Short mmCIF file of C-alpha atoms in Angstrom, two decimals:
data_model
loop_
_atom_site.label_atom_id
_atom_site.label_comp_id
_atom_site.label_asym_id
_atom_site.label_seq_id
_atom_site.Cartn_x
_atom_site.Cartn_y
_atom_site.Cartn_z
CA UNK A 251 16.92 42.68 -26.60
CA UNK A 252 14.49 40.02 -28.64
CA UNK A 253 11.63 40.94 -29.62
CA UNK A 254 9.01 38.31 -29.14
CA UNK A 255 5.38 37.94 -31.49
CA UNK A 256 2.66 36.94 -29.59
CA UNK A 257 -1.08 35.90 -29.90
CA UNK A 258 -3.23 35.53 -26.69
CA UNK A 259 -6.59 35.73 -25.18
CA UNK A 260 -7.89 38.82 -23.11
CA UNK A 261 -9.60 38.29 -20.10
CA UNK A 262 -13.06 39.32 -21.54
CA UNK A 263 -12.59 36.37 -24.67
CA UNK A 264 -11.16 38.07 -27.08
CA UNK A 265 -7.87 37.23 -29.15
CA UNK A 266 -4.91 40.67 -29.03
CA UNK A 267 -1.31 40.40 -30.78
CA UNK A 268 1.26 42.48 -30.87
CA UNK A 269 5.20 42.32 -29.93
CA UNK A 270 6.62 42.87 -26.50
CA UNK A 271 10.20 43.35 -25.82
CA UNK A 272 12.26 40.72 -23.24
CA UNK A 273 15.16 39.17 -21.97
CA UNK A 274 13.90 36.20 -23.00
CA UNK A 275 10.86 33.68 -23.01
CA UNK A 276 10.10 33.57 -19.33
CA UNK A 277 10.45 37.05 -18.95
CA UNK A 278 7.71 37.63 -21.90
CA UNK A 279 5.54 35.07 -20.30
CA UNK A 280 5.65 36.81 -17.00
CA UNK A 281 5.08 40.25 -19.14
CA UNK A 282 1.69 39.06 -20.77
CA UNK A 283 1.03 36.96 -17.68
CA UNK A 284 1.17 40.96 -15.84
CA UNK A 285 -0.90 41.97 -18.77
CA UNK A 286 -4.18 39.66 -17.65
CA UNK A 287 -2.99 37.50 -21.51
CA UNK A 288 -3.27 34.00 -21.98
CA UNK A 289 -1.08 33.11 -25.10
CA UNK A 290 -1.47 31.00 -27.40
CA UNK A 291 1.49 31.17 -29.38
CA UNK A 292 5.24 32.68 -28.52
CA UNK A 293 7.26 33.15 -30.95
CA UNK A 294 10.95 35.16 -31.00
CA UNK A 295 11.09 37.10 -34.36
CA UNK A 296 14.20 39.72 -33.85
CA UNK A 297 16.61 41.14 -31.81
CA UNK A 298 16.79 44.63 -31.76
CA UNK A 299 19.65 46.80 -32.73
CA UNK A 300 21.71 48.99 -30.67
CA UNK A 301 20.06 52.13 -31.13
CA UNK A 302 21.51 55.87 -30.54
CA UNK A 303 20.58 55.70 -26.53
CA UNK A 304 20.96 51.74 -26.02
CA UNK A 305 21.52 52.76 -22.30
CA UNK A 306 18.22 54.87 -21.07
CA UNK A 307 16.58 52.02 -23.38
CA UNK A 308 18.05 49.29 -20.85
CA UNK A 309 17.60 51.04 -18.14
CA UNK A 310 14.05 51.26 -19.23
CA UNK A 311 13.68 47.84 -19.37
CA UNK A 312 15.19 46.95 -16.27
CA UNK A 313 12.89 49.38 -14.34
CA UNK A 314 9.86 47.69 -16.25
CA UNK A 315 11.93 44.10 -15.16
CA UNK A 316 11.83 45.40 -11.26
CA UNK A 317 8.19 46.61 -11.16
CA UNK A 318 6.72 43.86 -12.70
CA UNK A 319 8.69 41.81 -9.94
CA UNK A 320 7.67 43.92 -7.45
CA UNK A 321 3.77 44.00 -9.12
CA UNK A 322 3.70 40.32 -8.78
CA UNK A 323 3.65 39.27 -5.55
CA UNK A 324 2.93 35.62 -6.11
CA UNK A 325 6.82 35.25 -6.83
CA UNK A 326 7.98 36.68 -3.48
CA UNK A 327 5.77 33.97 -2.06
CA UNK A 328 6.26 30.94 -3.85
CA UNK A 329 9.10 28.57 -2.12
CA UNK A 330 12.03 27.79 -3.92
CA UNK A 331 12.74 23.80 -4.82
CA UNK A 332 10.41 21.15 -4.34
CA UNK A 333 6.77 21.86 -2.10
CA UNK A 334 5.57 18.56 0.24
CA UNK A 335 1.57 18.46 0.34
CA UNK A 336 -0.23 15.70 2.05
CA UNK A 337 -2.04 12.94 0.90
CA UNK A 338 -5.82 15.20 1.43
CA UNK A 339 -4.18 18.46 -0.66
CA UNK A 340 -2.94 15.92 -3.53
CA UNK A 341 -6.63 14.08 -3.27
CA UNK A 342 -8.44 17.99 -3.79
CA UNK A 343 -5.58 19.24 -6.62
CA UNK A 344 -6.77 16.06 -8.11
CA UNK A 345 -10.13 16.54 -8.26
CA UNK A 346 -10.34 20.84 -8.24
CA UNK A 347 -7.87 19.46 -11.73
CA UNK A 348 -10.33 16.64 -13.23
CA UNK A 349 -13.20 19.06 -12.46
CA UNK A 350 -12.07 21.70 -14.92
CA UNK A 351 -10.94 19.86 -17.15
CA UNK A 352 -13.52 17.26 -17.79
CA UNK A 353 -15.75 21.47 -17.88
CA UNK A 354 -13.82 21.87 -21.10
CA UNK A 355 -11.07 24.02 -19.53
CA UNK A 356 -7.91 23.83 -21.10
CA UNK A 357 -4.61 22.98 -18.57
CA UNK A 358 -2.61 26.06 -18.25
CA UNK A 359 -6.15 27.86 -17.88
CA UNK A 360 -7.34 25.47 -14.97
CA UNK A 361 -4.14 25.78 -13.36
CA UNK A 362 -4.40 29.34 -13.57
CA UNK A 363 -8.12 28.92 -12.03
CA UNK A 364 -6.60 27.07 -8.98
CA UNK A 365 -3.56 29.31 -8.54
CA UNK A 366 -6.12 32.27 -7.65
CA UNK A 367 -8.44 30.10 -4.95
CA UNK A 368 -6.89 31.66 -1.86
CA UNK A 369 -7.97 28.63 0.50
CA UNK A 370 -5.79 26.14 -1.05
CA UNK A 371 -2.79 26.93 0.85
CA UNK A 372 -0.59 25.25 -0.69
CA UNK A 373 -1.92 24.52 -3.74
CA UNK A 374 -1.97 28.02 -4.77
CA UNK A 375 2.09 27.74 -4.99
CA UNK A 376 1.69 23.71 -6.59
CA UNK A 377 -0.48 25.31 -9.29
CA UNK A 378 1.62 28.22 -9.94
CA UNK A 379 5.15 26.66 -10.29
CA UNK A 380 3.27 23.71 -12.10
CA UNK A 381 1.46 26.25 -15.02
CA UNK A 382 4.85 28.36 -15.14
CA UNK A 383 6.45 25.00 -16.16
CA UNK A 384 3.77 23.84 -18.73
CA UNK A 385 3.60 26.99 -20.13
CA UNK A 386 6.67 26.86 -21.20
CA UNK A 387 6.44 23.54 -23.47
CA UNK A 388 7.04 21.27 -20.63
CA UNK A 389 5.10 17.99 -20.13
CA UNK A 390 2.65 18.06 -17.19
CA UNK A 391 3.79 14.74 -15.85
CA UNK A 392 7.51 15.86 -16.03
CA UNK A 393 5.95 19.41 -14.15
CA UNK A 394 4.47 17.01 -11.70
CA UNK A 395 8.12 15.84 -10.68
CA UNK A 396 9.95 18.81 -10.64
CA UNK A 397 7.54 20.65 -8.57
CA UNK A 398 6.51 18.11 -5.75
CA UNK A 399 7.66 14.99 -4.62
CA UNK A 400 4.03 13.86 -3.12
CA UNK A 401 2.95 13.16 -6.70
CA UNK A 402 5.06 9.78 -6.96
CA UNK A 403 5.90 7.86 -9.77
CA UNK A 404 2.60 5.92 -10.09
CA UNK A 405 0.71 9.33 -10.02
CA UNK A 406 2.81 10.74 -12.69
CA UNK A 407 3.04 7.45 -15.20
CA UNK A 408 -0.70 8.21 -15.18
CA UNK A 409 -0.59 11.81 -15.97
CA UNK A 410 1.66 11.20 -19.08
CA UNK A 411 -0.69 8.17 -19.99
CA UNK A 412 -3.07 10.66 -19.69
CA UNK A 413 -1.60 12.74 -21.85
CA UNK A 414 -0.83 10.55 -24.15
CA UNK A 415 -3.97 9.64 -24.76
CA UNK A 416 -6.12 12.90 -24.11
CA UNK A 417 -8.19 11.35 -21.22
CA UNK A 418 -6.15 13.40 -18.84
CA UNK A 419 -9.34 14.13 -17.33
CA UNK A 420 -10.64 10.59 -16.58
CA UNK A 421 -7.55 9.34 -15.75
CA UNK A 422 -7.28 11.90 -12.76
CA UNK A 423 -10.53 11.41 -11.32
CA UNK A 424 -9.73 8.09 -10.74
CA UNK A 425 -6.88 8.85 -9.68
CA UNK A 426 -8.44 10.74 -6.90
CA UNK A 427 -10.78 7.96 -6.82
CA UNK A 428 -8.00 5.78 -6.02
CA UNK A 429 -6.22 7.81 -3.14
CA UNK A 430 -9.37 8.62 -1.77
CA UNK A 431 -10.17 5.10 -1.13
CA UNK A 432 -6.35 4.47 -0.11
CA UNK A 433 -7.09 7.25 2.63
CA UNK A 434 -10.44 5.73 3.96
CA UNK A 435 -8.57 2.65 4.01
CA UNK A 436 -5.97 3.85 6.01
CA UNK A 437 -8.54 6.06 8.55
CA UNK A 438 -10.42 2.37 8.80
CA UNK A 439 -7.76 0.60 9.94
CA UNK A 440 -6.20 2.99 12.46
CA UNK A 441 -9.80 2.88 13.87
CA UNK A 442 -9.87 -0.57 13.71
CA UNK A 443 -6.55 -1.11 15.82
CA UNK A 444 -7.35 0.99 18.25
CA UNK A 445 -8.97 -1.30 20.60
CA UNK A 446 -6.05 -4.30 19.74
CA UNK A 447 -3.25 -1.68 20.14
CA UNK A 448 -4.86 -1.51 23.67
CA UNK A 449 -5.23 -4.98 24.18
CA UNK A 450 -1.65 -5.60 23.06
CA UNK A 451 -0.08 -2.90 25.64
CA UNK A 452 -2.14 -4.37 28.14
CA UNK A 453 -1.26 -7.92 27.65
CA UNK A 454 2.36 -6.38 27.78
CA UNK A 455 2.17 -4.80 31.02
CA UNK A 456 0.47 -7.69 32.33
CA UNK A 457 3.11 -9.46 31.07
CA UNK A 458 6.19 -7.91 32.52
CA UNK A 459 4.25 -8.01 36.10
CA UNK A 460 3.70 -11.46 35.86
CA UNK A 461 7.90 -12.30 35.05
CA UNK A 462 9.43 -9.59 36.84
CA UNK A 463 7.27 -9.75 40.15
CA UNK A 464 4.52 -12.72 40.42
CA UNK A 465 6.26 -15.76 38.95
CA UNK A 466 9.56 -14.74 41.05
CA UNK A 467 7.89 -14.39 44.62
CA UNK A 468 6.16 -17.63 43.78
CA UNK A 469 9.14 -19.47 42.85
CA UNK A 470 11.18 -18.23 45.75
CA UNK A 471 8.20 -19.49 48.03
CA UNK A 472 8.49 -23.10 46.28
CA UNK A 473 11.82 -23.07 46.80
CA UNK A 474 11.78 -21.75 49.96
CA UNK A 475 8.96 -25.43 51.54
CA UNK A 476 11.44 -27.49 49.35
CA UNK A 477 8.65 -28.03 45.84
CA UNK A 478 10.13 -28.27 42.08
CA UNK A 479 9.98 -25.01 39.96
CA UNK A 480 7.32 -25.43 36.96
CA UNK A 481 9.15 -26.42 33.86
CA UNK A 482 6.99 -22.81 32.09
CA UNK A 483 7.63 -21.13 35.01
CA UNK A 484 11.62 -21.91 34.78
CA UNK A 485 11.73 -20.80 31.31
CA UNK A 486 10.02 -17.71 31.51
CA UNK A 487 12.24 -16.83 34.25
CA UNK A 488 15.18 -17.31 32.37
CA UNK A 489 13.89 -15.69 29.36
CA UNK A 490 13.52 -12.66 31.75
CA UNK A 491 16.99 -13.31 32.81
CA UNK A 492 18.66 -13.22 29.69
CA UNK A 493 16.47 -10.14 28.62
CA UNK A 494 17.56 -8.10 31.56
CA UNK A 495 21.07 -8.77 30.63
CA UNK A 496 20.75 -8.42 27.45
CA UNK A 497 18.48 -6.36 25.89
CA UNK A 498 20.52 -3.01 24.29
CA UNK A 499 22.46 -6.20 22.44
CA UNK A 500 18.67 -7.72 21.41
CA UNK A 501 17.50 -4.02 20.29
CA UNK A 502 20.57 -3.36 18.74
CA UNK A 503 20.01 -6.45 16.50
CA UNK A 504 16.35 -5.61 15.68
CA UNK A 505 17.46 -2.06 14.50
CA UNK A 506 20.24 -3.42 12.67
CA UNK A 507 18.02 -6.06 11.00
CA UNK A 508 15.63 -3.67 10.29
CA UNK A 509 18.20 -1.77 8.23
CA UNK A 510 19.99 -4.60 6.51
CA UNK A 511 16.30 -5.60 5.29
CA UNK A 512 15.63 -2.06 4.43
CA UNK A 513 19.07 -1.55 2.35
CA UNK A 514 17.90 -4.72 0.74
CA UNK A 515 14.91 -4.31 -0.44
CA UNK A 516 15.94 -0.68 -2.00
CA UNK A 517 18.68 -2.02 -4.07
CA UNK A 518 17.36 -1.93 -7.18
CA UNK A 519 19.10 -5.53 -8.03
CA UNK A 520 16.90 -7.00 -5.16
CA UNK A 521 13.43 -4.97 -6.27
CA UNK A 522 11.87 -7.64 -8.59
CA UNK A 523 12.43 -10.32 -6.02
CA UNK A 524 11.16 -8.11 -2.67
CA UNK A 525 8.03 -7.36 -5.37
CA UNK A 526 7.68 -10.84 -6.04
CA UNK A 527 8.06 -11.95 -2.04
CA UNK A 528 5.21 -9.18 -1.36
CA UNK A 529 2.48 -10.71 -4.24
CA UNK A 530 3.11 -14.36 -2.19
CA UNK A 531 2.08 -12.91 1.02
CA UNK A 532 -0.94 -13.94 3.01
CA UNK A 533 -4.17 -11.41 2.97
CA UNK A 534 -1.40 -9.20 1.47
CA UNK A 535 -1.06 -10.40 -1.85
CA UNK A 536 -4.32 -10.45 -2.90
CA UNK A 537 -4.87 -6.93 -2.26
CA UNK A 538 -1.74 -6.09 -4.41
CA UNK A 539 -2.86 -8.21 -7.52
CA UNK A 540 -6.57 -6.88 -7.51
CA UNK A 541 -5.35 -3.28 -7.09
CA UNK A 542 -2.83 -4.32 -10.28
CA UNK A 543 -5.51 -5.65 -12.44
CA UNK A 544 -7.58 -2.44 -11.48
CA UNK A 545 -5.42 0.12 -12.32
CA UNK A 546 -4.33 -1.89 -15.24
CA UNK A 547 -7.74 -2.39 -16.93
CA UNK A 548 -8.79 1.34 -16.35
CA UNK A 549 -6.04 2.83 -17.65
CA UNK A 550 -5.76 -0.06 -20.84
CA UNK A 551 -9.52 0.59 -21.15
CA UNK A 552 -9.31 4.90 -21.00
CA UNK A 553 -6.43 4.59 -23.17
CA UNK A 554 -7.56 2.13 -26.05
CA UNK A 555 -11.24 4.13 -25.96
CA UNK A 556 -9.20 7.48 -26.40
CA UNK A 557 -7.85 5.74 -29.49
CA UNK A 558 -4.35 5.11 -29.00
CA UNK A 559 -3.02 1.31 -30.67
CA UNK A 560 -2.71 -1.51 -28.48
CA UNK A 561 0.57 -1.47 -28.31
CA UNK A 562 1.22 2.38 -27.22
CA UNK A 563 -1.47 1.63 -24.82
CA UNK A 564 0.07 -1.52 -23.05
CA UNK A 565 3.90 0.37 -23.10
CA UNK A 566 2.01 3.38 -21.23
CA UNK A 567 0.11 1.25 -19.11
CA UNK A 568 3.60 -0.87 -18.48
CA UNK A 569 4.76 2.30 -17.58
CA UNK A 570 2.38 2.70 -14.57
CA UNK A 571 2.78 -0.03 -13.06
CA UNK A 572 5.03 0.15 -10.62
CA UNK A 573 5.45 -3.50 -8.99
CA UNK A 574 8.99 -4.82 -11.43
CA UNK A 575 7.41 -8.83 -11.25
CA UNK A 576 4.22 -7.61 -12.42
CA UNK A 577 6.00 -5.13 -15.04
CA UNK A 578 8.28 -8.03 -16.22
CA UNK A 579 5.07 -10.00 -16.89
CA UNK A 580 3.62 -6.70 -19.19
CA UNK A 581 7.40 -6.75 -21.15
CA UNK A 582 6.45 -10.73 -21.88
CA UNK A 583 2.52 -9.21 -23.24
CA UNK A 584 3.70 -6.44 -25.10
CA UNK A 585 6.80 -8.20 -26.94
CA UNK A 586 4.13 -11.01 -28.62
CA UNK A 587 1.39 -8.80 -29.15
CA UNK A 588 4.38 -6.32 -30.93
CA UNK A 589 5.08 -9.42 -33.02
CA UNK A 590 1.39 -9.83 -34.34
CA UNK A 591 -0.62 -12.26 -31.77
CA UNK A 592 -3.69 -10.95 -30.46
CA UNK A 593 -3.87 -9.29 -27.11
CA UNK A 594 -5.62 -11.98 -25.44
CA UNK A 595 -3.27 -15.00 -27.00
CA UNK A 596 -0.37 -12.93 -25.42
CA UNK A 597 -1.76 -13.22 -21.67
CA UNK A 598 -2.71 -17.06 -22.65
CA UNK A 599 0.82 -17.81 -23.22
CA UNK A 600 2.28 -15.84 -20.50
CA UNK A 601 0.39 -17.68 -18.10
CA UNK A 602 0.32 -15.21 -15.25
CA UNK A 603 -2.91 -13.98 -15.69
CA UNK A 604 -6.40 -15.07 -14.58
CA UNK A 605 -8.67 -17.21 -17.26
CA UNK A 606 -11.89 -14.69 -16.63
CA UNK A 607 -9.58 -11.76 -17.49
CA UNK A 608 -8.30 -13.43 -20.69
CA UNK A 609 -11.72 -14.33 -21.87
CA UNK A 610 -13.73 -11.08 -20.96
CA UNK A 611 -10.96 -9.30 -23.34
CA UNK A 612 -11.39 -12.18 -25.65
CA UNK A 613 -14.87 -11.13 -25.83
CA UNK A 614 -13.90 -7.74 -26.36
CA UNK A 615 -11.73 -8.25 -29.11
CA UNK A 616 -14.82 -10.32 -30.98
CA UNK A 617 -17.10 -7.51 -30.57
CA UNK A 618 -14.59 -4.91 -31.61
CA UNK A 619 -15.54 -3.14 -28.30
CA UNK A 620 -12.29 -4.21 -26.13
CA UNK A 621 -12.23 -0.92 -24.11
CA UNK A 622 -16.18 -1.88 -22.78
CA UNK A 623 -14.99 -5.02 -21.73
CA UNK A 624 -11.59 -3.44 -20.54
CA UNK A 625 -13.82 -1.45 -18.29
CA UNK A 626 -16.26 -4.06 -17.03
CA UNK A 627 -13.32 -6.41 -16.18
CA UNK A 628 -11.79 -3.54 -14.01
CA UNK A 629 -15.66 -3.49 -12.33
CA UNK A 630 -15.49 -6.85 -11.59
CA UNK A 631 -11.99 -6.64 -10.10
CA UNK A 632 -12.48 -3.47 -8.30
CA UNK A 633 -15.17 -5.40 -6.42
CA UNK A 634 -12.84 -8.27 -5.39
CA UNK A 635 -10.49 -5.50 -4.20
CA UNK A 636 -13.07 -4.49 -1.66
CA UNK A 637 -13.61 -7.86 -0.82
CA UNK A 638 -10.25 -8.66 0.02
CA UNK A 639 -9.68 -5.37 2.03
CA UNK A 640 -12.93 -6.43 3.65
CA UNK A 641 -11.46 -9.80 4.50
CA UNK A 642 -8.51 -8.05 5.99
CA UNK A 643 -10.38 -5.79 8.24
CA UNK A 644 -12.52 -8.44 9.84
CA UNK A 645 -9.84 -10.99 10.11
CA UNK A 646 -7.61 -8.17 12.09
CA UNK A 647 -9.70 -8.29 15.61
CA UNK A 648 -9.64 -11.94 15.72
CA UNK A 649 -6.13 -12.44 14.94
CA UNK A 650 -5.38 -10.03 17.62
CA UNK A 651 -8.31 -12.00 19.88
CA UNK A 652 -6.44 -14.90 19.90
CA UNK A 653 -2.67 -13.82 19.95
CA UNK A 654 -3.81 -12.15 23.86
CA UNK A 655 -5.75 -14.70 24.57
CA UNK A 656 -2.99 -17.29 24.31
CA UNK A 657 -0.38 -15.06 25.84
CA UNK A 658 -2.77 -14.07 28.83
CA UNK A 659 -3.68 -17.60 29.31
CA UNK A 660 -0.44 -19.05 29.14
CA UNK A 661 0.47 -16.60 32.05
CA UNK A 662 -2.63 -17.30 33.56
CA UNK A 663 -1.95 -21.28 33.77
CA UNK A 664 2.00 -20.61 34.74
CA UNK A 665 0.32 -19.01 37.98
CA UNK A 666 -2.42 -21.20 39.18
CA UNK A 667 0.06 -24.28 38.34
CA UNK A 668 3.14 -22.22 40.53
CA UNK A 669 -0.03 -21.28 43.10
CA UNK A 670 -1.40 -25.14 43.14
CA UNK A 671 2.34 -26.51 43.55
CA UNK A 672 2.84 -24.37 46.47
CA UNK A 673 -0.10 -25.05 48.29
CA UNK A 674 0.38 -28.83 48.04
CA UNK A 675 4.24 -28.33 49.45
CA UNK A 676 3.01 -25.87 52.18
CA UNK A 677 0.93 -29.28 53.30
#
């Protein structure tokens, strides 16, 4: 069996060695892990040789093996394969994470930290499967994918720009920052439809009475003293005609619309165009490009101020970005400023981005403090983000105002014209 050297810290501070006997690396992990040791360096130095009584010596072992399992009862818990949280358990792993760290904690240790709270649910098991993996010389972006699939891509492009640049810290607290906004967002607008969802139904039901039983008896009674059917009132009736007969055939198309779009816009050959469709959209794409040049300028600015080059820093920050148009735009930056123009002479000639933007990093790169004005740029376009979503929220109950109102009062004028053309039949 190997024998492994090991250096690690006790629980009281202080730094123990010695040589431990295991299967292999895991197993010696889980062995100090037993212990109450946090190492610090692993290393295999031998493999022992059979000895006179290799057998009680195994058997040894595995008894050791099965009571250390059985001592541990975080393994019997933890679920196998990949652990769904929701959005408020990745918002709070976010922060409990950016807390300790930015407290001087090292990772493993601030994972270990969270994998004892009790009233995480589960987070205890997130932390747990996610220190077993880092402590084993895995990245704790890459960690972040194998262990949960609610930490998507943009999440973990900015852990391993984090990383990269040892702001891990920062760049998770905004992170949080982020999704906590994302949620209030979100909690506003449900509240904010609430009242129009109502409106809507009602306008429905109001609708279907008025086609299926008002318009018809008054028809019939036009009909019936001889008048002329109201050209609106015609057409709604057949519209109600055809819809009785039918409307599996008009559902069936909506669902099957719905998936041909769907299929479409998840082929990866048809991603930079769908991305491109969704920055030209009304209300929409405004909200996309501010979050962009957010997120972009906050990670460019914790990056470059971390001191990684300009380059590195744009790739990573490429990397996060998950819209393709907008990352096709970055490949354009990065390829001139990797062949020696300055940063802000690579977004003048690609055009796509905003004058203020180029010139507050001009500015920057004149003063030789481009991560300040990184940072104040992502200020100033954090506050047009709010703006925007501002815009959206009070333009929603008007919008929805005036779609009822038209709908109600185009029923409403269909009647009292039906109503008026009877009456003047009738005398």
């Amino acid at each position: 069996m190997p024998i492994f050297a090991y250096k690690a810290l006790a629980a009281n501070g202080s730094v123990t060695s010695g040589e431990i006997d295991a299967a292999d690396r895991p197993e010696a992990l889980r062995i100090l892990d037993r212990k109450g040791l946090q190492p610090v360096s692993l290393k295999e130095t031998a493999a022992t040789v059979s000895s006179k009584k290799p057998q009680p010596k195994s058997k040894a072992a595995d008894a050791e093996r099965s009571k250390g399992a059985a001592a541990d009862p975080k393994e019997s818990v933890i679920p196998e394969g990949q652990i769904k949280l929701k959005r408020q358990e990745v918002v709070l792993f976010t922060e409990e994470l950016s807390d300790m760290l930015s407290a001087g904690l090292q990772l493993e240790p601030a994972l270990k930290s969270m994998e004892s709270r009790q009233e995480l649910g589960n987070l205890k098991a997130v932390s747990y499967k996610i220190r077993h993996i880092v402590r084993d010389g895995v990245n704790f972006s890459v960690a972040l994918k194998k262990v949960s699939p609610s930490f998507g891509p943009l999440y973990c492009s900015l852990a391993a720009a984090g990383e990269a640049s040892g702001a891990l810290d920062d760049i998770l607290k905004r992170q949080a920052h982020y999704l906590k906004t994302l949620a209030e967002l979100q909690a506003r607008l449900i509240l904010a439809m609430i009242y129009p969802a109502f409106l809507i139904l009602a306008g429905i039901g109001v609708s279907i009475v008025f086609v299926t039983t008002l318009i018809p008896q008054l028809t019939a009674l036009i009909q019936s003293s001889g008048g002329k059917i109201p050209l609106g009132a015609a057409i709604l009736i057949a519209i109600s005609n055809f819809l009785s007969k039918w409307w599996l055939v008009v559902l069936l198309s909506l669902i099957a619309g719905g998936i041909f779009f769907k299929a479409w816009k998840d082929n990866d050959a048809n991603k930079p165009a769908w991305d491109r469709i969704k920055l030209k959209l009304p209300l929409l794409g405004p909200v996309i490009t501010s979050r962009f040049y957010v997120q972009f300028l906050e990670t460019m600015a914790n990056l470059v101020g971390n001191g990684l080059p300009l380059l590195r820093a744009l790739e990573l920050s490429r990397d996060a970005t998950q819209n393709r148009s907008l990352r096709t735009e970055l490949d354009q930056v990065i390829a001139q400023v990797g062949d020696g123009r300055s940063f802000s002479k690579a977004l003048v000639r690609n055009g796509a981005f905003p004058p203020l933007l180029i010139d507050m990093i001009s500015v920057g790169e004149q003063t030789g403090k481009i991560d300040h004005s990184l940072r104040r740029a992502a200020e100033r376009y954090d506050k047009e983000l709010d703006k925007s979503l501002q815009r959206i929220m009070a333009l929603v109950m008007p919008i929805v105002l005036i779609i009822m109102a038209g709908l109600i009062g185009t029923m409403a004028y269909l009647m009292i014209t039906s109503i008026f053309q009877t009456i003047s039949n009738l005398n």
